[in-house]
Each structure stands twice: as C-alpha cells, then as structure tokens.
XYZ file of C-alpha atoms in Angstrom:
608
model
C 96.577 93.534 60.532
C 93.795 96.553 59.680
C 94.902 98.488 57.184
C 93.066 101.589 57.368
C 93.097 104.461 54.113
C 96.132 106.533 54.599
C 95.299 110.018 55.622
C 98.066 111.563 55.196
C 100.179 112.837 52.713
C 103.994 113.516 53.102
C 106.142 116.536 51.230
C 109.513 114.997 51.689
C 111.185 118.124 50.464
C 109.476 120.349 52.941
C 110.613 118.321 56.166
C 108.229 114.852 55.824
C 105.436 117.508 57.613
C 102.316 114.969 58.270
C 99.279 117.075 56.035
C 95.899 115.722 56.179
C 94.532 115.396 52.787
C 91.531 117.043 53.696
C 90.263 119.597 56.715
C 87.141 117.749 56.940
C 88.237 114.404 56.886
C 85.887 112.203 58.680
C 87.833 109.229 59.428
C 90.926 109.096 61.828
C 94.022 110.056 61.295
C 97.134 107.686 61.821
C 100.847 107.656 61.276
C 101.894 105.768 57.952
C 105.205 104.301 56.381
C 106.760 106.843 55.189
C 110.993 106.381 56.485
C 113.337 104.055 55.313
C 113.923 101.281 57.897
C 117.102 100.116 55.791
C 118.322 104.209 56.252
C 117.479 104.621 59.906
C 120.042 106.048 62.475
C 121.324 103.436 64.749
C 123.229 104.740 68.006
C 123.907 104.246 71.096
C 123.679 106.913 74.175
C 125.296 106.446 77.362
C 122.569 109.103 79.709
C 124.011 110.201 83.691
C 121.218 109.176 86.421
C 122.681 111.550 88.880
C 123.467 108.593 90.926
C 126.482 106.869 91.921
C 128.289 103.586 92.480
C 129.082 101.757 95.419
C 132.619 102.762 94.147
C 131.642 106.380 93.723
C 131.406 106.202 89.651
C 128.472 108.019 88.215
C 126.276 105.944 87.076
C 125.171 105.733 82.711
C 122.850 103.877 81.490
C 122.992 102.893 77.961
C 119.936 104.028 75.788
C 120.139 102.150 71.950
C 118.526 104.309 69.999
C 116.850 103.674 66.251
C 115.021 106.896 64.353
C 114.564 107.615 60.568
C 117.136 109.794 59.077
C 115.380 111.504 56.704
C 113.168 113.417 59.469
C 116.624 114.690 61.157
C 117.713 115.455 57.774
C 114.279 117.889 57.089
C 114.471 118.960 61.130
C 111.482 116.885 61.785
C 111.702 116.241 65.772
C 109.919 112.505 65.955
C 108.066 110.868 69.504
C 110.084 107.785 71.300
C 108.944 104.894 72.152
C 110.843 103.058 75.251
C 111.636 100.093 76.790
C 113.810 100.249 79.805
C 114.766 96.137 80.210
C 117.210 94.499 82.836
C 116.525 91.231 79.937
C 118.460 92.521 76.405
C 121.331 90.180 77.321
C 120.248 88.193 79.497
C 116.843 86.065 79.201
C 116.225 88.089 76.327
C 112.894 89.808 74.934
C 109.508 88.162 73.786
C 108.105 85.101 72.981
C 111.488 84.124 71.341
C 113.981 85.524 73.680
C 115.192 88.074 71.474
C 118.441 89.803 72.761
C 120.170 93.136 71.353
C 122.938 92.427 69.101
C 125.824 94.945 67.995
C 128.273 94.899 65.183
C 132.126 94.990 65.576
C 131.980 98.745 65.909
C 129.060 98.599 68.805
C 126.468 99.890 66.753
C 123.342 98.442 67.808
C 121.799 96.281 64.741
C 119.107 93.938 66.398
C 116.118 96.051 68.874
C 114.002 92.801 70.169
C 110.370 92.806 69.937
C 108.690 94.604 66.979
C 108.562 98.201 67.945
C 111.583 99.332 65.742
C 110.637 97.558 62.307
C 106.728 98.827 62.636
C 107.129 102.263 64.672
C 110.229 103.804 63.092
C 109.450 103.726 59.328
C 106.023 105.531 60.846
C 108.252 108.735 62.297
C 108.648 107.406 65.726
C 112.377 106.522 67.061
C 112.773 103.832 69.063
C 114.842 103.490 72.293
C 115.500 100.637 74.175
C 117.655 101.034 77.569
C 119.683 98.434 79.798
C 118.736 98.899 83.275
C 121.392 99.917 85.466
C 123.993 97.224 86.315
C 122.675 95.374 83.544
C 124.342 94.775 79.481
C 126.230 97.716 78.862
C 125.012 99.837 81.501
C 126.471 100.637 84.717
C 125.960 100.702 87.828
C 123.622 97.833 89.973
C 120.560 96.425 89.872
C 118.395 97.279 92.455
C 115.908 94.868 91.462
C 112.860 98.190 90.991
C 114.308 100.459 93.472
C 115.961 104.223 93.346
C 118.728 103.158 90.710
C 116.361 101.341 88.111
C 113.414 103.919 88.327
C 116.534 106.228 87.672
C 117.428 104.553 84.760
C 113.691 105.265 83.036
C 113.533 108.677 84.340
C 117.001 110.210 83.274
C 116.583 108.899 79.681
C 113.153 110.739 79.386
C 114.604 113.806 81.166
C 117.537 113.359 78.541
C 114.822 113.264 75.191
C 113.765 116.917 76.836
C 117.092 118.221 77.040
C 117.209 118.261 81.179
C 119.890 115.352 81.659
C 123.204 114.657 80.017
C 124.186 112.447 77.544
C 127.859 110.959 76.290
C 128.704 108.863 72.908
C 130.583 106.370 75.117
C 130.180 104.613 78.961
C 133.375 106.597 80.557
C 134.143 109.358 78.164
C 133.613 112.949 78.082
C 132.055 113.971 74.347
C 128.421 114.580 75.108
C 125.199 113.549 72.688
C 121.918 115.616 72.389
C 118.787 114.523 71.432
C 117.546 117.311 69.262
C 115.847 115.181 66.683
C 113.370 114.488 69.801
C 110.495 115.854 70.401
C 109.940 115.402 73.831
C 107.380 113.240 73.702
C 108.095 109.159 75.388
C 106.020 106.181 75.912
C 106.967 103.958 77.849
C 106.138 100.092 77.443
C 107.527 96.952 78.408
C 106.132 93.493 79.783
C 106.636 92.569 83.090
C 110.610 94.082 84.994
C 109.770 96.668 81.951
C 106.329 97.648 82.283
C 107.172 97.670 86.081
C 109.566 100.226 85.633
C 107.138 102.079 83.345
C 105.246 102.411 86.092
C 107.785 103.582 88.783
C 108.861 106.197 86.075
C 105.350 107.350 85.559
C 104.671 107.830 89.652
C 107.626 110.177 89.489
C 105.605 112.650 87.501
C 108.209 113.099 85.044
C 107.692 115.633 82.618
C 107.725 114.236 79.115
C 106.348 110.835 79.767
C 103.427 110.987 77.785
C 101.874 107.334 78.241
C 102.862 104.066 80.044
C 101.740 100.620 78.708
C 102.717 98.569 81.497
C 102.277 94.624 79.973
C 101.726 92.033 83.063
C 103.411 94.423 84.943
C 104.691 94.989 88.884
C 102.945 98.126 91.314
C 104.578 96.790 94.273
C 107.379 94.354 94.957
C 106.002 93.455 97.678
C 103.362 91.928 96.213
C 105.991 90.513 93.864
C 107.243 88.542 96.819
C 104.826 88.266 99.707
C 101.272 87.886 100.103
C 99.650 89.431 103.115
C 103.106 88.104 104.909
C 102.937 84.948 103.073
C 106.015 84.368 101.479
C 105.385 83.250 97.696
C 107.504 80.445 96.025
C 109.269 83.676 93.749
C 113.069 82.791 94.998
C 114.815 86.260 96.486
C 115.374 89.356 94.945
C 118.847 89.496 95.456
C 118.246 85.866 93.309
C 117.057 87.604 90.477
C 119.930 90.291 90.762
C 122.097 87.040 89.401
C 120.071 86.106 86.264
C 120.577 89.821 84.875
C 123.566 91.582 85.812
C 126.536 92.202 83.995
C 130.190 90.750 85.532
C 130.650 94.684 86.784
C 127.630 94.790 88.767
C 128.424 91.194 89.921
C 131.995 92.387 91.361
C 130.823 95.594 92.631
C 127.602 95.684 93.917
C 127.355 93.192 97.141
C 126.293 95.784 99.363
C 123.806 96.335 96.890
C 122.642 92.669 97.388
C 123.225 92.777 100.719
C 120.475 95.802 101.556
C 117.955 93.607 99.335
C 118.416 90.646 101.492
C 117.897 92.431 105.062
C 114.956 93.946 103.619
C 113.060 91.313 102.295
C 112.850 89.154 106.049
C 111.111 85.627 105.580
C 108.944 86.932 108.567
C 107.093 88.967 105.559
C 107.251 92.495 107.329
C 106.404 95.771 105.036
C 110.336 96.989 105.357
C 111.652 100.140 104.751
C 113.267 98.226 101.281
C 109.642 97.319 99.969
C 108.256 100.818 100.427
C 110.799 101.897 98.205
C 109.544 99.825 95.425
C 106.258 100.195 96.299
C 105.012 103.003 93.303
C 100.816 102.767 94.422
C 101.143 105.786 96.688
C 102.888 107.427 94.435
C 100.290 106.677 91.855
C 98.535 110.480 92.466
C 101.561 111.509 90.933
C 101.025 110.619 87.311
C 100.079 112.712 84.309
C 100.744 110.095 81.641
C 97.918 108.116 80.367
C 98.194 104.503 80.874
C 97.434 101.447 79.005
C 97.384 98.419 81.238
C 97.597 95.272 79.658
C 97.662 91.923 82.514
C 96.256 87.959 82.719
C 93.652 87.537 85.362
C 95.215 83.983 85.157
C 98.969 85.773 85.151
C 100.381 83.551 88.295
C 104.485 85.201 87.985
C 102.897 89.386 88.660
C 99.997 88.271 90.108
C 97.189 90.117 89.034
C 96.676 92.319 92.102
C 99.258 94.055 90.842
C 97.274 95.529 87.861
C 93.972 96.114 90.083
C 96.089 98.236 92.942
C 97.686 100.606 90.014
C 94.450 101.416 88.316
C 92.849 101.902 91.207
C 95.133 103.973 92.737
C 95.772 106.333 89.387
C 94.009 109.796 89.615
C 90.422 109.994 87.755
C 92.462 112.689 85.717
C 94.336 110.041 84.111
C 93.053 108.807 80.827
C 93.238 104.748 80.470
C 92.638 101.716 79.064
C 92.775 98.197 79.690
C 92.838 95.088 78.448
C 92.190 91.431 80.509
C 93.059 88.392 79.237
C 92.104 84.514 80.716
C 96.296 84.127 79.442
C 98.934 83.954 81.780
C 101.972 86.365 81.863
C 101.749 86.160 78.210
C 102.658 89.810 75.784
C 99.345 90.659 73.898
C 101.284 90.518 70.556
C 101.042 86.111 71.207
C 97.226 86.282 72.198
C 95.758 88.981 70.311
C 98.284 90.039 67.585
C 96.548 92.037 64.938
C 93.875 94.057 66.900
C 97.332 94.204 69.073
C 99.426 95.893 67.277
C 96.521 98.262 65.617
C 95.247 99.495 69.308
C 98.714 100.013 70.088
C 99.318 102.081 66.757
C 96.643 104.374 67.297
C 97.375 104.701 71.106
C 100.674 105.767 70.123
C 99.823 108.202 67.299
C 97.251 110.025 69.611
C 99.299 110.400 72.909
C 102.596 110.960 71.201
C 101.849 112.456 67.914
C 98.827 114.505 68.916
C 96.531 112.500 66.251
C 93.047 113.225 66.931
C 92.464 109.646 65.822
C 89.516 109.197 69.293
C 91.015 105.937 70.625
C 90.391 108.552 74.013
C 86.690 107.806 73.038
C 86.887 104.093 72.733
C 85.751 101.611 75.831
C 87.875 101.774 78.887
C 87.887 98.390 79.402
C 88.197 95.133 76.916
C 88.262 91.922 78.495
C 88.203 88.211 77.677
C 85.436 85.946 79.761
C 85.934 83.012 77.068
C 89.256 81.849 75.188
C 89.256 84.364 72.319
C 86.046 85.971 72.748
C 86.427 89.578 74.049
C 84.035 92.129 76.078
C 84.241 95.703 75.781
C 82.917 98.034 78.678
C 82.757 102.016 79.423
C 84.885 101.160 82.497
C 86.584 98.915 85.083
C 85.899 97.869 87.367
C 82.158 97.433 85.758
C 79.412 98.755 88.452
C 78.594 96.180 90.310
C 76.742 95.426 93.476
C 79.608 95.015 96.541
C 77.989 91.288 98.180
C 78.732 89.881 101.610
C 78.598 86.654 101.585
C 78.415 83.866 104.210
C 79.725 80.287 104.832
C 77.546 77.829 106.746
C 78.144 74.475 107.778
C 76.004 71.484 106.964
C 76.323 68.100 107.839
C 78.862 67.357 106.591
C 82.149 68.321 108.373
C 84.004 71.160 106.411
C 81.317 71.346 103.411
C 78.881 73.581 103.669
C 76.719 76.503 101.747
C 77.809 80.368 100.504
C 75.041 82.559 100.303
C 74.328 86.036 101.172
C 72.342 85.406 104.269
C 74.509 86.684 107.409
C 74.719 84.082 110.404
C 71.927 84.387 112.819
C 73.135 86.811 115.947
C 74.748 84.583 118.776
C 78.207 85.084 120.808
C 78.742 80.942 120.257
C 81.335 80.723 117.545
C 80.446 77.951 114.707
C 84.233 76.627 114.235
C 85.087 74.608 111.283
C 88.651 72.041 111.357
C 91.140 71.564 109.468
C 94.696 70.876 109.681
C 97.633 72.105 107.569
C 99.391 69.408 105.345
C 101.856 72.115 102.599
C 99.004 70.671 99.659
C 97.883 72.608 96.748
C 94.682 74.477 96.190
C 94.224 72.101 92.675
C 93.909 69.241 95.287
C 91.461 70.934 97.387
C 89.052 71.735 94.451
C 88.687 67.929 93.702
C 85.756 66.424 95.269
C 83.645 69.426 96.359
C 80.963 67.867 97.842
C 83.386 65.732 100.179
C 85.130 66.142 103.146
C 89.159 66.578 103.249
C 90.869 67.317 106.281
C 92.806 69.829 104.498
C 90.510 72.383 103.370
C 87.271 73.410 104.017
C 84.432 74.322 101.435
C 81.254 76.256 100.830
C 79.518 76.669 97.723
C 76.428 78.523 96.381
C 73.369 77.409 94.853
C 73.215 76.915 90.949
C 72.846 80.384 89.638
C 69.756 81.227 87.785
C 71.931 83.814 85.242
C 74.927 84.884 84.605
C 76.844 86.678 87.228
C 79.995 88.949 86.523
C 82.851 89.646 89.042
C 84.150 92.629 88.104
C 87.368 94.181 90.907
C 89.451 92.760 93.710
C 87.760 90.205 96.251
C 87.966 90.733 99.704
C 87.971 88.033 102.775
C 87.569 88.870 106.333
C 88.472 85.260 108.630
C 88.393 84.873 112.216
C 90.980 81.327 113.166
C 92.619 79.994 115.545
C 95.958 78.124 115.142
C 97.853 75.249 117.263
C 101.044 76.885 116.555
C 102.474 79.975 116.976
C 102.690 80.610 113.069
C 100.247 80.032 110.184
C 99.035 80.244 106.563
C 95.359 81.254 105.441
C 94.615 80.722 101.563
C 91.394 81.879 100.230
C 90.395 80.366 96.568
C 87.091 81.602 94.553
C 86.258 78.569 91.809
C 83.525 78.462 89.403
C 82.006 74.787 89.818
C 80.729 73.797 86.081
C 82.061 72.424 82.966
C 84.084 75.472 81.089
C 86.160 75.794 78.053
C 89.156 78.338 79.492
C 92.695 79.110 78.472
C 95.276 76.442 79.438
C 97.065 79.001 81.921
C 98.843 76.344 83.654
C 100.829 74.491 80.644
C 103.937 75.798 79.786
C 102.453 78.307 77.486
C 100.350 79.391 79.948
C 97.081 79.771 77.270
C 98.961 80.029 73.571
C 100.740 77.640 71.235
C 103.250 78.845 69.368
C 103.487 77.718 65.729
C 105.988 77.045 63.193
C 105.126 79.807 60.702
C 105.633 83.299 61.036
C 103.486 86.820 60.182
C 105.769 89.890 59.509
C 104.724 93.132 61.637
C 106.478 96.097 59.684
C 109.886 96.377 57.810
C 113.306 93.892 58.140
C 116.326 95.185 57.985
C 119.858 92.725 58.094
C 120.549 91.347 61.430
C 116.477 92.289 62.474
C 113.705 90.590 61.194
C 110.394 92.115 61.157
C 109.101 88.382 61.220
C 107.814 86.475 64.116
C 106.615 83.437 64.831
C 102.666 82.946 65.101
C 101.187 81.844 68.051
C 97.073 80.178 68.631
C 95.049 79.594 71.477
C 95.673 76.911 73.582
C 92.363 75.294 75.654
C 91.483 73.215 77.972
C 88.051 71.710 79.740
C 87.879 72.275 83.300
C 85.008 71.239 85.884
C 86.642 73.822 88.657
C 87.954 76.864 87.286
C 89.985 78.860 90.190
C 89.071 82.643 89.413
C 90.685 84.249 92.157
C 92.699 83.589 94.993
C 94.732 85.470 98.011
C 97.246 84.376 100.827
C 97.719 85.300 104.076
C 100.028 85.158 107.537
C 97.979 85.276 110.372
C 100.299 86.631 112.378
C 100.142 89.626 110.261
C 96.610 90.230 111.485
C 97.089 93.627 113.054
C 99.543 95.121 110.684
C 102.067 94.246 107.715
C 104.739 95.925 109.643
C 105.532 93.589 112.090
C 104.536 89.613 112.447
C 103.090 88.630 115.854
C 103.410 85.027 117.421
C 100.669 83.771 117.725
C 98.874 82.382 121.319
C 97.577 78.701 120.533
C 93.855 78.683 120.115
C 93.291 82.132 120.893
C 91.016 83.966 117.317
C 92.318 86.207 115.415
C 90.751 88.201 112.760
C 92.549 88.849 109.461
C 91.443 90.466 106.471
C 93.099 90.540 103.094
C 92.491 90.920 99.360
C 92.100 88.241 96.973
C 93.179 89.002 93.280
C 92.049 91.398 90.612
C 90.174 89.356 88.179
C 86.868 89.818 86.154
C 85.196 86.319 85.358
C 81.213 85.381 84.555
C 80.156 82.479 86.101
C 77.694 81.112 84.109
C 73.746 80.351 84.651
C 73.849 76.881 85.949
C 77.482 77.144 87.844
C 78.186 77.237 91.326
C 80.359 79.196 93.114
C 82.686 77.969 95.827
C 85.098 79.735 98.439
C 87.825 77.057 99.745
C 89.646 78.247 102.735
C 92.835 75.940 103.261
C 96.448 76.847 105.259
C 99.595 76.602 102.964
C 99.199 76.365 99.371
C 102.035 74.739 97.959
C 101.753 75.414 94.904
C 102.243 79.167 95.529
C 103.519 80.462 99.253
C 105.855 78.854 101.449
C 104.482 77.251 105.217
C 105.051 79.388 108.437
C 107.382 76.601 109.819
C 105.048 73.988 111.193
C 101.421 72.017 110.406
C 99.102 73.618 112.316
C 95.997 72.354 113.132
C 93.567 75.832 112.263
C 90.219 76.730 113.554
C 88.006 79.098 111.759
C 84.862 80.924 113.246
C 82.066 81.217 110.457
C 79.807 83.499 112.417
C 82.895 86.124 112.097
C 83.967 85.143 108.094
C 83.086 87.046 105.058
C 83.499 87.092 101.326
C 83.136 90.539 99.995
C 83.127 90.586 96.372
C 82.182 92.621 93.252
C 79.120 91.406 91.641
C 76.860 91.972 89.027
C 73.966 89.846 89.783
C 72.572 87.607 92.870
C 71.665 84.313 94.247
C-alpha cells in the first residue's frame, strides 16, 4: 500500500477539523487515521422508501451504519460510503463470502469487504444496506427494478435529511443522520454496483460518486442478447438465492410480474425498460468510477461500454479494464486499488483538492498485470469496415478492409446449427467445420488496438422459422492472457493474508492475498455478441421467420479494448447457437449467410 506524507494535522479538541500544515503545500492532500476503529458507532437504521408491500406495509430498508465517535462528539459531520447489497446474508460479500454479523442485541459487528476498517478511522462512516426483501429489510426483491433502486435512493435522501428514518423495522421512534454530511458514494460489485448505477440515473441529490465494480446498465442485457436468451437462469430464479422467508411468503405477485416480463421469445418488455438505467444515464451528476473485465462473462462487458457511453460529457470519470473476469479490483490489483480508491474518495466526498480529476481517464490491462494508462476511452481510433471473402475452401476465407466488388449475386456461405461452443469453433482455423464459418486477416505488420464496442451487420437465411447468429472476434497467435475461464476467472487466491486498515473483534481488517493466474493461448476470443434473427427489425417483438428468405440483422458485439500484436491475425467466426453462452431458438437450422451484405465495424487504431 503507498503511504504518502500525511498532510494534515488534526486538533482533536477543536472538533478533529482537517488543517493543512501548510497553505502552499505542493503535494496532495488525503484523509489520514485519525478515529478509533475500536470506538466507532455501530447502528442500525431502518429508512421508509415511500413504497409499499404487496400487503400494503411500507416498505424499510435496513441501512447498518459504522462512523467514528469522536467526530459526532466535536460536531464534525463525516462523508458515507455505501453499499446497497441483496448478498449480506445470503452469498455473502467478496472474495471470501463475507456476510454481516450482529450481536445478541442486533448491533451490527461484522461490515464485509474492507471499507469500514480502512475508511472509518479516516472520518468517513460507512453504510451498508440490505436491499429490499432481502436480510433484515422489507419488502421484495425486484431483482433492479422500482423497489431496489428505491432502496439506494431513500437512504441517500435520508443522509440529507429528505426521508425518514426509525431505530427499529415496525416501530415508531425515528433516527436522524445529523453526524452526515450529505455527501454518499456509492460502490458495490456487480447486484451492488448495478444499483449504484440505477441510483445515480435518478439524479439524486447527494450522490456524489458511483463506483460501479463489474456492474449491470441494463437487465436486459443481463439476460438476453439481441433476443438471444443467455444461459443466466430467470430472474424470478435469482429472487430465491437472496430473499428473506418474508419476501418468500409475500411477494409471488412480485415473482409473478418478473416472469411475464422476461418471455423466452426475448422481446424488450415493458419489465426490462424498467431496469434498463442507459436512458436515464443524462440524468446523472455524480462522477463515476467504472471498474469491469473485458473477459467478465456473468455482466457481460457491454454493460460497462453502454453506461459510459451514454453518461453526459459533464460527468467526470474514470475507468479501469482488466483481462480478469467478474473479479473485485481489491483480488487483481490490491494496493494501487485501494490507494486510487482513497484518493477518489477524499476528492469527491471530502472536497480534497488531491487532482485524481487530473489523472488519465482510462487505465487498462492489454497483458496479465501490465497496465496502460490513456487521456480517454474509448481511445481515438479509426471506425474500419471490414469484409469476409470466401476462398477455396468452403467456410474459410479472408477479413480485410476491401468491400465486395458491386454485383446483385449474393456470395452465400453454409453452415448448419449443431448447440456447439464458440471454443470448438476456434480450433482448426484454417479448416473447414460445418458448424461455423471463418475469415481471418493477414499477419499484421504492428500492433493494432481495439479500443469501444464492435459492431456486425449479417444478411442469412435460415431453414427454420427461428435462429441464433453468434459473432466471435479472436486474436490468432501465441499469447500469455489471464486464465478467465478457470474457476478464478484470472487470480489465485493464496493462503496468507495482507491487512487493509484497522480490526476490530468480530471484523478483521485482514484478507486473504490473491496472484495472477495465466495461461498460454493460440486463439484468444476478444469479443463476442449474440443474436435472434427474428429480432431483425426490432427488439420489441420476434418475427417468424420465412425459410430461406435474407434477413439483415445488426447487433453489437462487446465492449472490450485488446492489442493484437504485430505478427497475429485476426479472425471473425460467425456460428448459430453458442452453447456455451445463449440458449437455441428451438430447432437446428441449416443458416445461409450473404457476404456481399456482411460487415465488421470495429474500433481500430491501426490497419492491414
């Protein structure tokens, strides 16, 4: 961990006010140790959503809340940090399913993760809140709709005095937060930072910054893929791995509504607009922090690229990409980690004039443990169309930027869907498979970055009335990469542990230590997107299709940024269902795909 030359000096007796030692100090300020962790106020705030029950109830959600004492004692008002988790009794927090734990009189004693032990003896508090129907909240889970969103909002409108609070779930004695100061971050991996981020498109007043960790923008794209529907399970599934026994007795309508509006036909419902929070995105004032795995395979990383790209330029940001999976940057880059995080924190919720505002946009990791900083993200690149043609050989062919010569005779390439997997069809790529077809580009002469969310235009045909497209982008060339795919998906995690601020009984500030875990790869997939062709005209409503009649579909592959070395190739693999990710349309087509009306658009830096 950096440990910079404290800046600061602290009169206890005058109210623990944060002086700079000197007016012209040169170097940054930043928060330091100055509260007892051991002394630190531990309660627990029921807040009113302004919602109700299926039964009518209002709803509370419970907020546990950890801040130092002595700054309420000298009328210091401190910043919160928040997580707002469905997981804190449930699957649990971090890379060792931590869970909240209470003692006999309910007083919350362990906060998973490391925020409380290394934030609150620095002058933050820390608040970490059950989502409704979830632990001791009530309520239902809603799985990111109204209620959850809700959940986030009310607490922060709560920290600035506009919602109401009670010491218990179904009493009457209210609780203020005047040791606040009004000033929240939110941050949370994945369900967390996904409700981060449907808090921050409210606008809310308050929220100062969202760090939303491998995090959702849409459900939708949770669940479905261009009308594909990915191997994810249900959402009224995942409703049964978090709520409490309440929630499961009283909320089947609840289920019910997420069922009807999550049809296996893939349609855009009325249910996944709701928990769709990109076009709210104009909405939010809070700078953002977005931390997500190009190789992340659970939020797929589309997720990330949608958000940012969708926040107003009047949003200040950051990012960081990493070749791990849906992995917390405290297991793949723990140190610099927690450091960025401190002085993120300490600028947008202490007002430090520390200039992590100043610092590169973008920080990203082309090679295991080897990181790339930029001025922004997506880098500038040069948008490329690029072209597959056939060859001799049937369903191999070449990918270059030269468009197909002008002709109303369609050049169709065959194959036929058999439910395989897209690591099958990147075997052999100079070979024929009835499966798949391929098209790859010349051996680059330098290194070429792609830098922003891929784009496919296909024209097919189909035997059936239903079927799959899958569109994979692989580097061809020997690479070193993280091992996304074991169970670590790209760390290790070791025996001994590093301690990340203070330990208190019942909460350790000590966590076990994680390294890099690599593998060799030939075929590295770098991007990849699914499709329904009957979804070809619109998301809203799946078409049969007509046997052997075109039609054209475009949709986006994922968000990644990946070099492809001087010497690689690069290959586009077009195949039908992809088991390893989406579900088939019903049947095994036999699929047809024009190549004079098929394009790759991608973000590139260089040319071949």
């Amino acid at each position: 961990m950096t440990i910079r030359r404290s800046l600061l000096t602290v009169v206890a007796a005058v109210g623990a006010v944060l002086v700079p030692l000197s007016p012209a100090a040169a170097e940054p300020l930043e928060s330091t140790p100055i509260y007892s962790y051991a002394d630190a106020v531990r309660e627990t705030v029921w807040v009113d959503t302004g919602l109700t029950s299926p039964q009518g109830a209002r709803v509370r959600v419970a907020a546990d809340i950890i801040r130092p004492r002595e700054a309420q004692t000298a009328g210091v008002k401190v910043p919160v940090i928040m997580d707002a988790s469905p997981y804190y009794t449930s699957l649990g927090r971090g890379n060792e399913g931590q869970r909240k734990t209470y003692d006999s009189a309910g007083r919350p004693i362990q906060f998973p993760l490391f925020y409380d032990n290394y934030f609150v003896p620095r002058g933050y508090a820390v608040v970490l809140v059950d989502l409704s129907g979830t632990a001791r909240s009530n309520g239902c889970v809603d799985v990111g709709g109204r209620s959850e969103v809700a959940s986030g909002k009310a607490v922060v409108d709560w920290l600035n005095g506009r919602a109401t609070g009670y010491t218990s779930a179904t009493g009457s004695t209210q609780a203020s937060a005047t040791w606040s100061s009004g000033a929240v971050g939110m941050i949370g991996k994945s369900w967390d930072g996904t409700i981060a981020n449907g808090v921050a498109a409210t606008g809310v007043d308050g929220l100062k910054t969202v760090v939303p960790i491998g995090a959702i923008s849409s459900w939708y794209d949770y669940y479905r893929a261009h009308g594909a529907t990915l191997t994810m399970g249900t959402p009224s599934a995942l409703v049964s791995r978090v709520e409490n026994s309440a929630a499961a007795n009283n909320c089947a309508t609840v289920k019910s509504t997420l069922d009807s509006g999550s049809p296996s036909s893939g349609d855009m419902t009325t249910m996944w607009r709701e928990r769709d929070y990109v076009p709210n995105a104009a909405n939010v004032k809070a700078s953002v922090f977005v931390v997500h795995g190009v190789n992340d395979l659970n939020v797929k990383s589309i997720n990330f690229g949608q958000w940012w790209n969708a926040l107003p330029a009047t949003v200040e940001r950051k990012l960081w990409l990493t070749q791990a999976g849906h992995v917390d940057p405290f297991d793949f880059r723990r140190s610099v980690w927690v450091d960025t995080l401190h002085r993120w924190f300490d600028h947008y919720l202490m007002g430090i004039d520390n200039g992590i505002q100043n610092d590169p946009r973008s920080t990203v990791e082309h090679q295991p443990d080897v990181w790339k900083d930029d001025v922004s993200w997506p880098v500038v690149t040069t948008p490329k169309h690029l072209y597959a043609h056939a060859s001799s050989t049937a369903g191999v062919g070449t990918l270059n930027s030269a468009p197909p010569p002008p002709t109303e005779i369609p050049v169709w390439a065959r194959f036929t869907d058999n439910r395989s997997s897209e690591y099958t069809w990147i075997t052999n790529p100079t070979s024929t498979s009835s499966a798949r077809l391929i098209y790859s580009s010349p051996a680059l002469t330098a290194d070429n970055r792609i830098s922003g969310t891929p784009r496919i235009t296909v024209t097919a045909t189909s035997s059936a009335g239903a079927a799959r497209l899958t569109a994979v982008l692989v580097d061809l060339g020997p690479s070193t990469i993280r091992n996304y795919r074991a169970s670590g998906e790209g760390i290790t995690t070791l025996s001994t542990r590093s301690c990340w601020g203070e330990s208190g009984t019942g909460d350790s500030a000590c966590f076990l230590d994680t390294a890099t875990n690599k593998t060799s790869t030939s075929a590295n997939i770098i991007s990849r997107g699914w499709a329904d062709l009957g979804h070809y005209a619109s998301l809203d409503s799946r078409k049969t299709l007509s046997p052997n009649t075109p039609y054209k579909i475009t949709f986006n592959l994922a968000s990644t940024d990946q070099v492809i070395p001087a010497g690689h190739k690069l290959a586009l693999v077009i195949g039908s269902t992809d088991s390893s990710y989406i579900g088939s349309a019903g049947s095994y087509p036999k699929i047809a795909v024009d190549l004079t009306k098929t394009v790759l658009q991608i973000p590139m830096t260089g040319s071949f």
